[in-house]
Amino acid sequence: MMRRTGLWLSPLFLVLAGCGYNQIQQLDETAAQAKQQISVQLQRRADLVPNLVNTVKGYAQHEEAVFTQVAQARAGLAGSIQTGDPQQMAAANSQLTGALGRLIAVAEAYPQLKADQGFLRLQDELAGTENRIATSRNDYNEAVRAYNAYIRTFPQAITAKVTGAKPRTYFEAAAGTEAPPTVDFGTRPPPAAPAAPKTP
């Protein structure tokens, strides 16, 4: 019985191989590796946040509302990384981007904080990480595009259905949150001149 089953399955494997099975596996693996790179960079971003918050706290201890928002957004990002779901990760990353924008904007009121070398270094590291996230996102979405397109074509679509290969989800941030807000520390407007006293 086992021998008959093996003889029956052998032609099936040959048919699947001829209908793109191996290519489907390779494209899927490429997408999986690209998604892992996104997770690595998102985790690196999350790891940098506590140091940035602590640096800002040293100058602006009363900004508790902002610190709470950043902590919640960071926790959300960490949780999304654990799920491995690209849409959840993209949404959580956008939430953290918004919270960090508010945190960095706090520095506008603290000239000493803006000049703090630790603060500047962390900003640079975060900016570099955001660039790597953008690159990883593009690589992943391109891999997903190639994979999804391949399993929709004939006869690969039959192989995908037989083997249970499903379309992958793109890593897409919500509209309007793709780029982090920027604060130009070099062009802060000068304080307004005091109003002239009224003459009686």
Coordinates of C-alpha atoms in Angstrom, one line a residue:
M1 CA 0.0 0.0 0.0
M2 CA 2.8 2.4 0.9
R3 CA 4.5 1.6 -2.4
R4 CA 1.4 2.3 -4.3
T5 CA 0.9 5.6 -2.5
G6 CA 4.5 6.6 -3.2
L7 CA 4.1 5.8 -6.9
W8 CA 0.9 7.9 -7.0
L9 CA 2.5 10.9 -5.2
S10 CA 5.7 10.9 -7.4
P11 CA 3.9 12.2 -10.5
L12 CA 2.1 14.7 -8.3
F13 CA 5.4 16.1 -7.0
L14 CA 6.7 16.3 -10.6
V15 CA 3.6 18.1 -11.7
L16 CA 3.9 20.6 -8.8
A17 CA 7.6 21.2 -9.5
G18 CA 6.7 21.9 -13.1
C19 CA 4.0 24.3 -12.1
G20 CA 6.3 26.6 -10.0
Y21 CA 6.3 24.9 -6.6
N22 CA 10.1 25.5 -6.1
Q23 CA 9.8 29.1 -7.3
I24 CA 6.9 29.8 -4.9
Q25 CA 9.0 28.5 -2.0
Q26 CA 11.9 30.7 -3.0
L27 CA 9.9 33.8 -3.4
D28 CA 8.1 33.2 -0.1
E29 CA 11.4 32.7 1.7
T30 CA 12.8 35.9 0.2
A31 CA 9.7 37.8 1.5
A32 CA 10.1 36.1 4.9
Q33 CA 13.7 37.2 5.2
A34 CA 12.8 40.8 4.2
K35 CA 10.1 40.9 6.8
Q36 CA 12.6 39.7 9.4
Q37 CA 14.8 42.7 8.6
I38 CA 11.9 45.0 9.2
S39 CA 11.4 43.4 12.6
V40 CA 15.1 43.8 13.5
Q41 CA 15.1 47.5 12.6
L42 CA 11.8 48.2 14.4
Q43 CA 13.2 46.5 17.5
R44 CA 16.3 48.6 17.3
R45 CA 14.1 51.7 17.1
A46 CA 12.2 50.6 20.1
D47 CA 15.4 49.9 22.0
L48 CA 16.6 53.5 21.4
V49 CA 13.5 55.1 22.8
P50 CA 14.1 54.7 26.6
N51 CA 17.5 56.4 26.4
L52 CA 15.9 59.3 24.4
V53 CA 13.1 59.7 26.9
N54 CA 15.5 59.6 29.9
T55 CA 17.6 62.3 28.2
V56 CA 14.6 64.6 27.7
K57 CA 13.4 63.9 31.3
G58 CA 16.6 65.3 32.6
Y59 CA 15.6 68.7 31.2
A60 CA 11.8 68.5 31.1
Q61 CA 10.6 66.4 34.0
H62 CA 7.0 67.8 33.9
E63 CA 6.2 66.6 30.4
E64 CA 4.6 63.4 31.7
A65 CA 1.8 63.3 29.2
V66 CA 4.3 63.1 26.3
F67 CA 6.4 60.5 28.1
T68 CA 3.3 58.4 28.7
Q69 CA 2.4 58.6 25.0
V70 CA 5.8 57.5 24.0
A71 CA 5.9 54.6 26.4
Q72 CA 2.5 53.4 25.2
A73 CA 3.5 53.7 21.6
R74 CA 6.7 51.8 22.2
A75 CA 4.9 49.0 24.0
G76 CA 2.5 48.8 21.1
L77 CA 5.4 48.5 18.6
A78 CA 7.0 45.8 20.7
G79 CA 3.7 43.9 20.8
S80 CA 3.2 44.2 17.1
I81 CA 6.7 42.8 16.4
Q82 CA 5.8 39.7 18.4
T83 CA 2.7 39.2 16.2
G84 CA 4.8 39.3 13.0
D85 CA 1.8 40.9 11.2
P86 CA 3.1 43.6 8.7
Q87 CA 0.0 45.7 8.9
Q88 CA 0.1 45.8 12.7
M89 CA 3.8 46.6 12.7
A90 CA 3.3 49.4 10.2
A91 CA 0.4 50.9 12.3
A92 CA 2.3 50.6 15.5
N93 CA 5.4 52.2 14.0
S94 CA 3.3 55.1 12.8
Q95 CA 2.0 55.6 16.3
L96 CA 5.5 55.7 17.7
T97 CA 6.6 58.1 15.0
G98 CA 3.8 60.5 16.1
A99 CA 4.7 60.2 19.7
L100 CA 8.4 60.7 19.1
G101 CA 7.6 63.8 17.0
R102 CA 5.9 65.3 20.0
L103 CA 8.8 64.3 22.3
I104 CA 11.4 65.9 20.1
A105 CA 9.2 69.0 19.7
V106 CA 9.5 69.4 23.5
A107 CA 13.2 70.2 22.9
E108 CA 12.2 73.5 21.3
A109 CA 11.6 75.0 24.8
Y110 CA 14.9 73.8 26.2
P111 CA 18.0 75.2 24.5
Q112 CA 20.3 73.2 26.7
L113 CA 18.6 70.0 25.7
K114 CA 18.9 70.8 22.0
A115 CA 22.7 71.2 22.6
D116 CA 23.0 68.0 24.7
Q117 CA 25.4 65.7 22.9
G118 CA 23.6 62.6 24.1
F119 CA 20.3 63.9 22.8
L120 CA 21.9 64.8 19.4
R121 CA 23.5 61.4 19.2
L122 CA 20.3 59.6 19.9
Q123 CA 18.4 61.7 17.3
D124 CA 21.1 60.7 14.7
E125 CA 20.7 57.0 15.7
L126 CA 17.0 57.2 15.4
A127 CA 17.2 58.9 12.0
G128 CA 19.6 56.2 10.8
T129 CA 17.2 53.5 12.0
E130 CA 14.2 55.1 10.3
N131 CA 16.2 55.2 7.1
R132 CA 16.9 51.5 7.5
I133 CA 13.3 50.7 8.2
A134 CA 12.3 52.5 5.0
T135 CA 14.8 50.5 3.0
S136 CA 13.7 47.2 4.6
R137 CA 10.1 48.1 4.0
N138 CA 10.7 48.8 0.3
D139 CA 12.7 45.5 0.0
Y140 CA 9.9 43.6 1.7
N141 CA 7.1 45.1 -0.3
E142 CA 8.9 44.4 -3.5
A143 CA 9.4 40.8 -2.5
V144 CA 5.7 40.5 -1.6
R145 CA 4.7 42.0 -4.9
A146 CA 6.8 39.4 -6.8
Y147 CA 5.5 36.6 -4.7
N148 CA 1.8 37.6 -4.9
A149 CA 2.0 38.2 -8.6
Y150 CA 3.6 34.8 -9.2
I151 CA 1.0 32.8 -7.3
R152 CA -1.8 34.5 -9.2
T153 CA -0.5 33.5 -12.6
F154 CA -1.4 30.2 -14.4
P155 CA -0.5 27.4 -13.8
Q156 CA 1.3 28.6 -10.6
A157 CA -2.1 29.5 -9.1
I158 CA -3.1 25.9 -9.2
T159 CA 0.0 24.9 -7.4
A160 CA -0.5 27.7 -4.8
K161 CA -4.1 26.4 -4.2
V162 CA -3.0 22.8 -3.8
T163 CA -0.1 23.7 -1.4
G164 CA -2.0 26.3 0.5
A165 CA 0.2 29.2 -0.5
K166 CA -1.6 32.5 0.4
P167 CA -0.9 36.1 -0.7
R168 CA 1.3 38.0 1.7
T169 CA 0.3 41.4 3.3
Y170 CA 2.3 44.5 2.4
F171 CA 4.0 46.6 5.1
E172 CA 2.1 49.9 4.7
A173 CA 1.8 52.8 7.1
A174 CA -1.5 54.7 7.4
A175 CA -1.9 57.6 5.0
G176 CA -0.1 60.7 6.2
T177 CA 2.1 59.0 8.7
E178 CA 4.8 57.6 6.4
A179 CA 7.4 60.2 7.3
P180 CA 8.3 61.4 10.8
P181 CA 7.5 65.0 11.7
T182 CA 10.6 67.2 11.6
V183 CA 11.7 70.0 13.8
D184 CA 14.2 72.5 12.5
F185 CA 16.3 73.4 15.6
G186 CA 18.3 75.9 13.6
T187 CA 15.5 78.3 12.6
R188 CA 13.7 78.9 15.8
P189 CA 12.0 82.4 15.5
P190 CA 13.3 85.1 17.8
P191 CA 11.1 86.1 20.7
A192 CA 8.6 88.8 20.0
A193 CA 9.6 92.4 20.9
P194 CA 7.7 93.7 24.0
A195 CA 4.8 96.0 23.1
A196 CA 5.5 99.7 23.5
P197 CA 3.9 101.3 26.5
K198 CA 0.7 103.2 25.8
T199 CA 1.0 107.0 26.2
P200 CA -1.6 108.6 28.3

